[in-house]
Structure formats: structure tokens, C-alpha cells
Amino acid sequence: MYDPNNVFAKILRGELPCFKVYEDDQTFAFMDIMPQADGHLLVLPKEAAAEIFELSEPAAQAAMRTTQRLARAVRAAFQPDGLFIGQFNGPAAGQTVPHVHFHVIPRAEGQPLRRHANEKQDPAVLKAHAERVIAALAELA
Ligand code: AMP
């Protein structure tokens, strides 16, 4: 069921690069490579689960704790009008990477999101955005 060679499993094992913003024993967070808005990041439980149905309760709790923490940091760093948190299960729901993850996406009033998983952001921009989130996390701690 779980594909250990999905792109997020490779990021978790350090086999692929990412702009990491946070890590603890149970969770990992990094900038989305094709952000739908500036500051869009992803929070992952480290547990090997493709969809939320397979996730253990401790891993789900840890993922939600980290998602709330990162949502606070993104809000502080980007000061959006609102903030969307989303999680897709299965291709029919829009999931493209089969490892559970939570999208944290700042929203600006009246501004549509860029298309899902569509256009890669300049790495220098992702790096700068990651640094803003990391600085905000340090402030919140
Ligand atoms: P989903 O469609 O919910 O599975 O979301 C997968 C997300 O992962 C999309 O928003 C993609 O832009 C993002 N993504 C895909 N590959 C990478 C990668 N190598 N690094 C960071 N984000 C990625």
C-alpha cells in the first residue's frame, strides 16, 4: 500500500533536497516547491502512511500539533488576511504525493490561489520564504 519511494519518503530520508523549516521526532515541514501562494508549506508526519486513514493516532496528533505551530509561524511571517489548511486523500480528492501531508497556505482577500502542483517557484524565493518562517518560529518559541 505505502510506496517507500514516493517523493516525500525520499525527502524524509534526505535523498532529495527541500527547504526545511521544522523537524522533530515525529514530524517534518518544508516549503511547497510549487506554491499556490507565497509561504505555502507542507507538514508531514514521519510515519509511513499514504492517506489519513492509515495514520496512527499519535502520529495524527503530532502532525496537527506541528500544523498549528507552522500555521502560527506563517501567519506571523506573511501576515495574510486568512490561512487555509488542507489535506487530500487519494487522486480523486486531488492528492498527487502518496504520503500524508497538510498544506498550510496563506490567503489574501480577493486573490485566487495559483494552480495546484503546477509551477515551480524560483529556489531563491523559496529559500527566502523558508527563512522568514524559521525566524517567525523562533519568535513564537
Ligand atoms: P497533494 O496534491 O496534496 O499530494 O500535494 C502535493 C504537493 O507537494 C503539491 O502542492 C506539490 O506542489 C508539492 N510537491 C511535489 N513535489 C515536491 C517536492 N519535491 N518538494 C516540495 N514540494 C513538492
PDB file of C-alpha atoms and ligand atoms in Angstrom:
ATOM      1  CA  MET A   1       0.000   0.000   0.000  1.00  0.00           C
ATOM      2  CA  TYR A   2       2.619   2.605   1.076  1.00  0.00           C
ATOM      3  CA  ASP A   3       5.206   3.316  -1.638  1.00  0.00           C
ATOM      4  CA  PRO A   4       8.533   3.894   0.150  1.00  0.00           C
ATOM      5  CA  ASN A   5       9.898   5.574  -2.984  1.00  0.00           C
ATOM      6  CA  ASN A   6       7.349   8.388  -3.146  1.00  0.00           C
ATOM      7  CA  VAL A   7       8.933  11.834  -3.331  1.00  0.00           C
ATOM      8  CA  PHE A   8       8.163  12.776   0.286  1.00  0.00           C
ATOM      9  CA  ALA A   9       9.593   9.499   1.626  1.00  0.00           C
ATOM     10  CA  LYS A  10      12.787  10.409  -0.240  1.00  0.00           C
ATOM     11  CA  ILE A  11      12.778  13.909   1.262  1.00  0.00           C
ATOM     12  CA  LEU A  12      12.259  12.426   4.751  1.00  0.00           C
ATOM     13  CA  ARG A  13      15.246  10.102   4.200  1.00  0.00           C
ATOM     14  CA  GLY A  14      17.360  13.019   2.974  1.00  0.00           C
ATOM     15  CA  GLU A  15      17.638  11.555  -0.526  1.00  0.00           C
ATOM     16  CA  LEU A  16      16.033  14.607  -2.153  1.00  0.00           C
ATOM     17  CA  PRO A  17      16.551  18.263  -1.199  1.00  0.00           C
ATOM     18  CA  CYS A  18      13.935  20.571   0.245  1.00  0.00           C
ATOM     19  CA  PHE A  19      13.682  23.927   2.016  1.00  0.00           C
ATOM     20  CA  LYS A  20      13.096  22.575   5.509  1.00  0.00           C
ATOM     21  CA  VAL A  21      11.510  24.868   8.086  1.00  0.00           C
ATOM     22  CA  TYR A  22      10.899  22.488  11.014  1.00  0.00           C
ATOM     23  CA  GLU A  23      11.621  18.969  12.232  1.00  0.00           C
ATOM     24  CA  ASP A  24      11.025  16.974  15.409  1.00  0.00           C
ATOM     25  CA  ASP A  25      10.911  13.255  16.226  1.00  0.00           C
ATOM     26  CA  GLN A  26       7.513  12.715  14.641  1.00  0.00           C
ATOM     27  CA  THR A  27       7.045  15.488  12.052  1.00  0.00           C
ATOM     28  CA  PHE A  28       8.798  17.412   9.275  1.00  0.00           C
ATOM     29  CA  ALA A  29       7.846  20.618   7.418  1.00  0.00           C
ATOM     30  CA  PHE A  30       9.182  22.258   4.262  1.00  0.00           C
ATOM     31  CA  MET A  31       8.236  24.770   1.591  1.00  0.00           C
ATOM     32  CA  ASP A  32       5.986  23.511  -1.218  1.00  0.00           C
ATOM     33  CA  ILE A  33       8.056  23.547  -4.404  1.00  0.00           C
ATOM     34  CA  MET A  34       5.042  24.717  -6.471  1.00  0.00           C
ATOM     35  CA  PRO A  35       3.418  27.116  -4.004  1.00  0.00           C
ATOM     36  CA  GLN A  36      -0.170  28.155  -4.562  1.00  0.00           C
ATOM     37  CA  ALA A  37       0.626  31.363  -2.633  1.00  0.00           C
ATOM     38  CA  ASP A  38       3.796  32.819  -1.110  1.00  0.00           C
ATOM     39  CA  GLY A  39       4.512  30.998   2.148  1.00  0.00           C
ATOM     40  CA  HIS A  40       2.739  27.751   1.147  1.00  0.00           C
ATOM     41  CA  LEU A  41       4.342  24.919   3.103  1.00  0.00           C
ATOM     42  CA  LEU A  42       3.707  21.267   3.887  1.00  0.00           C
ATOM     43  CA  VAL A  43       3.641  19.451   7.226  1.00  0.00           C
ATOM     44  CA  LEU A  44       4.278  15.696   7.241  1.00  0.00           C
ATOM     45  CA  PRO A  45       4.080  13.027   9.910  1.00  0.00           C
ATOM     46  CA  LYS A  46       7.219  10.897   9.570  1.00  0.00           C
ATOM     47  CA  GLU A  47       5.150   7.720   9.941  1.00  0.00           C
ATOM     48  CA  ALA A  48       4.813   5.826   6.654  1.00  0.00           C
ATOM     49  CA  ALA A  49       1.156   6.401   5.720  1.00  0.00           C
ATOM     50  CA  ALA A  50      -0.232   7.285   2.307  1.00  0.00           C
ATOM     51  CA  GLU A  51      -3.613   8.558   3.500  1.00  0.00           C
ATOM     52  CA  ILE A  52      -5.056   9.801   6.776  1.00  0.00           C
ATOM     53  CA  PHE A  53      -6.970   6.547   7.298  1.00  0.00           C
ATOM     54  CA  GLU A  54      -3.737   4.619   7.906  1.00  0.00           C
ATOM     55  CA  LEU A  55      -2.144   7.164  10.224  1.00  0.00           C
ATOM     56  CA  SER A  56      -1.813   6.161  13.897  1.00  0.00           C
ATOM     57  CA  GLU A  57      -3.486   8.424  16.443  1.00  0.00           C
ATOM     58  CA  PRO A  58      -0.163   9.582  17.981  1.00  0.00           C
ATOM     59  CA  ALA A  59       1.150  10.478  14.510  1.00  0.00           C
ATOM     60  CA  ALA A  60      -2.081  12.328  13.684  1.00  0.00           C
ATOM     61  CA  GLN A  61      -1.847  14.277  16.937  1.00  0.00           C
ATOM     62  CA  ALA A  62       1.791  15.160  16.300  1.00  0.00           C
ATOM     63  CA  ALA A  63       1.014  16.253  12.740  1.00  0.00           C
ATOM     64  CA  MET A  64      -1.826  18.510  13.908  1.00  0.00           C
ATOM     65  CA  ARG A  65       0.321  19.993  16.687  1.00  0.00           C
ATOM     66  CA  THR A  66       3.040  20.847  14.161  1.00  0.00           C
ATOM     67  CA  THR A  67       0.482  22.109  11.626  1.00  0.00           C
ATOM     68  CA  GLN A  68      -0.909  24.555  14.202  1.00  0.00           C
ATOM     69  CA  ARG A  69       2.619  25.661  15.114  1.00  0.00           C
ATOM     70  CA  LEU A  70       3.554  26.245  11.472  1.00  0.00           C
ATOM     71  CA  ALA A  71       0.246  27.995  10.771  1.00  0.00           C
ATOM     72  CA  ARG A  72       1.082  30.454  13.559  1.00  0.00           C
ATOM     73  CA  ALA A  73       4.559  30.988  12.107  1.00  0.00           C
ATOM     74  CA  VAL A  74       3.247  31.519   8.556  1.00  0.00           C
ATOM     75  CA  ARG A  75       0.657  33.971   9.859  1.00  0.00           C
ATOM     76  CA  ALA A  76       3.357  35.911  11.719  1.00  0.00           C
ATOM     77  CA  ALA A  77       5.779  35.837   8.776  1.00  0.00           C
ATOM     78  CA  PHE A  78       3.377  36.711   5.925  1.00  0.00           C
ATOM     79  CA  GLN A  79       0.528  38.451   7.745  1.00  0.00           C
ATOM     80  CA  PRO A  80      -2.119  37.105   5.347  1.00  0.00           C
ATOM     81  CA  ASP A  81      -5.807  38.048   5.500  1.00  0.00           C
ATOM     82  CA  GLY A  82      -6.600  34.383   6.119  1.00  0.00           C
ATOM     83  CA  LEU A  83      -4.925  30.993   6.170  1.00  0.00           C
ATOM     84  CA  PHE A  84      -6.043  27.724   4.567  1.00  0.00           C
ATOM     85  CA  ILE A  85      -5.134  24.273   5.920  1.00  0.00           C
ATOM     86  CA  GLY A  86      -5.883  21.306   3.655  1.00  0.00           C
ATOM     87  CA  GLN A  87      -5.185  17.600   3.286  1.00  0.00           C
ATOM     88  CA  PHE A  88      -6.106  15.388   0.315  1.00  0.00           C
ATOM     89  CA  ASN A  89      -6.715  11.622   0.329  1.00  0.00           C
ATOM     90  CA  GLY A  90      -6.476   9.781  -2.987  1.00  0.00           C
ATOM     91  CA  PRO A  91      -6.108  11.049  -6.550  1.00  0.00           C
ATOM     92  CA  ALA A  92      -9.855  11.653  -6.808  1.00  0.00           C
ATOM     93  CA  ALA A  93      -9.520  14.177  -3.996  1.00  0.00           C
ATOM     94  CA  GLY A  94      -6.507  15.834  -5.644  1.00  0.00           C
ATOM     95  CA  GLN A  95      -3.669  14.017  -3.832  1.00  0.00           C
ATOM     96  CA  THR A  96      -0.562  13.806  -6.015  1.00  0.00           C
ATOM     97  CA  VAL A  97       2.048  12.556  -3.497  1.00  0.00           C
ATOM     98  CA  PRO A  98       1.060   9.405  -1.546  1.00  0.00           C
ATOM     99  CA  HIS A  99       2.444  10.328   1.892  1.00  0.00           C
ATOM    100  CA  VAL A 100       0.080  12.111   4.307  1.00  0.00           C
ATOM    101  CA  HIS A 101       0.685  15.874   4.394  1.00  0.00           C
ATOM    102  CA  PHE A 102      -1.072  19.043   5.440  1.00  0.00           C
ATOM    103  CA  HIS A 103      -0.982  22.138   3.230  1.00  0.00           C
ATOM    104  CA  VAL A 104      -0.597  25.458   5.062  1.00  0.00           C
ATOM    105  CA  ILE A 105      -1.461  28.248   2.619  1.00  0.00           C
ATOM    106  CA  PRO A 106      -1.729  31.985   3.356  1.00  0.00           C
ATOM    107  CA  ARG A 107      -4.685  33.674   1.643  1.00  0.00           C
ATOM    108  CA  ALA A 108      -5.064  37.279   0.539  1.00  0.00           C
ATOM    109  CA  GLU A 109      -8.566  38.768   0.311  1.00  0.00           C
ATOM    110  CA  GLY A 110      -9.915  38.512  -3.244  1.00  0.00           C
ATOM    111  CA  GLN A 111      -6.729  36.903  -4.615  1.00  0.00           C
ATOM    112  CA  PRO A 112      -7.152  33.477  -6.245  1.00  0.00           C
ATOM    113  CA  LEU A 113      -4.686  30.702  -5.471  1.00  0.00           C
ATOM    114  CA  ARG A 114      -2.178  29.670  -8.120  1.00  0.00           C
ATOM    115  CA  ARG A 115      -2.945  26.248  -9.608  1.00  0.00           C
ATOM    116  CA  HIS A 116      -2.251  23.152  -7.510  1.00  0.00           C
ATOM    117  CA  ALA A 117       1.132  21.443  -8.142  1.00  0.00           C
ATOM    118  CA  ASN A 118       1.547  23.441 -11.346  1.00  0.00           C
ATOM    119  CA  GLU A 119       4.535  25.790 -11.496  1.00  0.00           C
ATOM    120  CA  LYS A 120       7.904  25.529  -9.722  1.00  0.00           C
ATOM    121  CA  GLN A 121       8.982  28.550  -7.714  1.00  0.00           C
ATOM    122  CA  ASP A 122      12.484  30.075  -8.038  1.00  0.00           C
ATOM    123  CA  PRO A 123      14.615  28.292  -5.377  1.00  0.00           C
ATOM    124  CA  ALA A 124      15.988  31.654  -4.167  1.00  0.00           C
ATOM    125  CA  VAL A 125      12.425  32.777  -3.409  1.00  0.00           C
ATOM    126  CA  LEU A 126      11.626  29.502  -1.603  1.00  0.00           C
ATOM    127  CA  LYS A 127      14.816  29.882   0.439  1.00  0.00           C
ATOM    128  CA  ALA A 128      13.905  33.441   1.434  1.00  0.00           C
ATOM    129  CA  HIS A 129      10.378  32.357   2.388  1.00  0.00           C
ATOM    130  CA  ALA A 130      11.724  29.428   4.424  1.00  0.00           C
ATOM    131  CA  GLU A 131      13.994  31.829   6.299  1.00  0.00           C
ATOM    132  CA  ARG A 132      11.008  34.052   7.124  1.00  0.00           C
ATOM    133  CA  VAL A 133       9.097  31.079   8.540  1.00  0.00           C
ATOM    134  CA  ILE A 134      12.110  29.864  10.540  1.00  0.00           C
ATOM    135  CA  ALA A 135      12.599  33.350  12.002  1.00  0.00           C
ATOM    136  CA  ALA A 136       8.895  33.525  12.921  1.00  0.00           C
ATOM    137  CA  LEU A 137       9.081  30.083  14.565  1.00  0.00           C
ATOM    138  CA  ALA A 138      11.994  31.262  16.694  1.00  0.00           C
ATOM    139  CA  GLU A 139       9.999  34.332  17.744  1.00  0.00           C
ATOM    140  CA  LEU A 140       6.997  32.208  18.721  1.00  0.00           C
ATOM    141  CA  ALA A 141       9.021  29.664  20.704  1.00  0.00           C
TER     142      ALA A 141
HETATM  143  P1  AMP B   1      -1.028  16.817  -2.890  1.00  0.00           P
HETATM  144  O1  AMP B   1      -1.577  17.056  -4.240  1.00  0.00           O
HETATM  145  O2  AMP B   1      -1.903  17.174  -1.764  1.00  0.00           O
HETATM  146  O3  AMP B   1      -0.483  15.404  -2.805  1.00  0.00           O
HETATM  147  O4  AMP B   1       0.178  17.836  -2.738  1.00  0.00           O
HETATM  148  C1  AMP B   1       1.484  17.553  -3.094  1.00  0.00           C
HETATM  149  C2  AMP B   1       2.181  18.875  -3.000  1.00  0.00           C
HETATM  150  O5  AMP B   1       3.554  18.611  -2.996  1.00  0.00           O
HETATM  151  C3  AMP B   1       1.904  19.821  -4.167  1.00  0.00           C
HETATM  152  O6  AMP B   1       1.436  21.051  -3.678  1.00  0.00           O
HETATM  153  C4  AMP B   1       3.262  19.941  -4.859  1.00  0.00           C
HETATM  154  O7  AMP B   1       3.494  21.242  -5.329  1.00  0.00           O
HETATM  155  C5  AMP B   1       4.215  19.562  -3.752  1.00  0.00           C
HETATM  156  N1  AMP B   1       5.472  18.939  -4.155  1.00  0.00           N
HETATM  157  C6  AMP B   1       5.662  17.982  -5.079  1.00  0.00           C
HETATM  158  N2  AMP B   1       6.965  17.626  -5.140  1.00  0.00           N
HETATM  159  C7  AMP B   1       7.610  18.382  -4.209  1.00  0.00           C
HETATM  160  C8  AMP B   1       8.965  18.479  -3.776  1.00  0.00           C
HETATM  161  N3  AMP B   1       9.929  17.739  -4.315  1.00  0.00           N
HETATM  162  N4  AMP B   1       9.259  19.381  -2.807  1.00  0.00           N
HETATM  163  C9  AMP B   1       8.298  20.148  -2.254  1.00  0.00           C
HETATM  164  N5  AMP B   1       7.001  20.091  -2.608  1.00  0.00           N
HETATM  165  C10 AMP B   1       6.657  19.217  -3.573  1.00  0.00           C
END
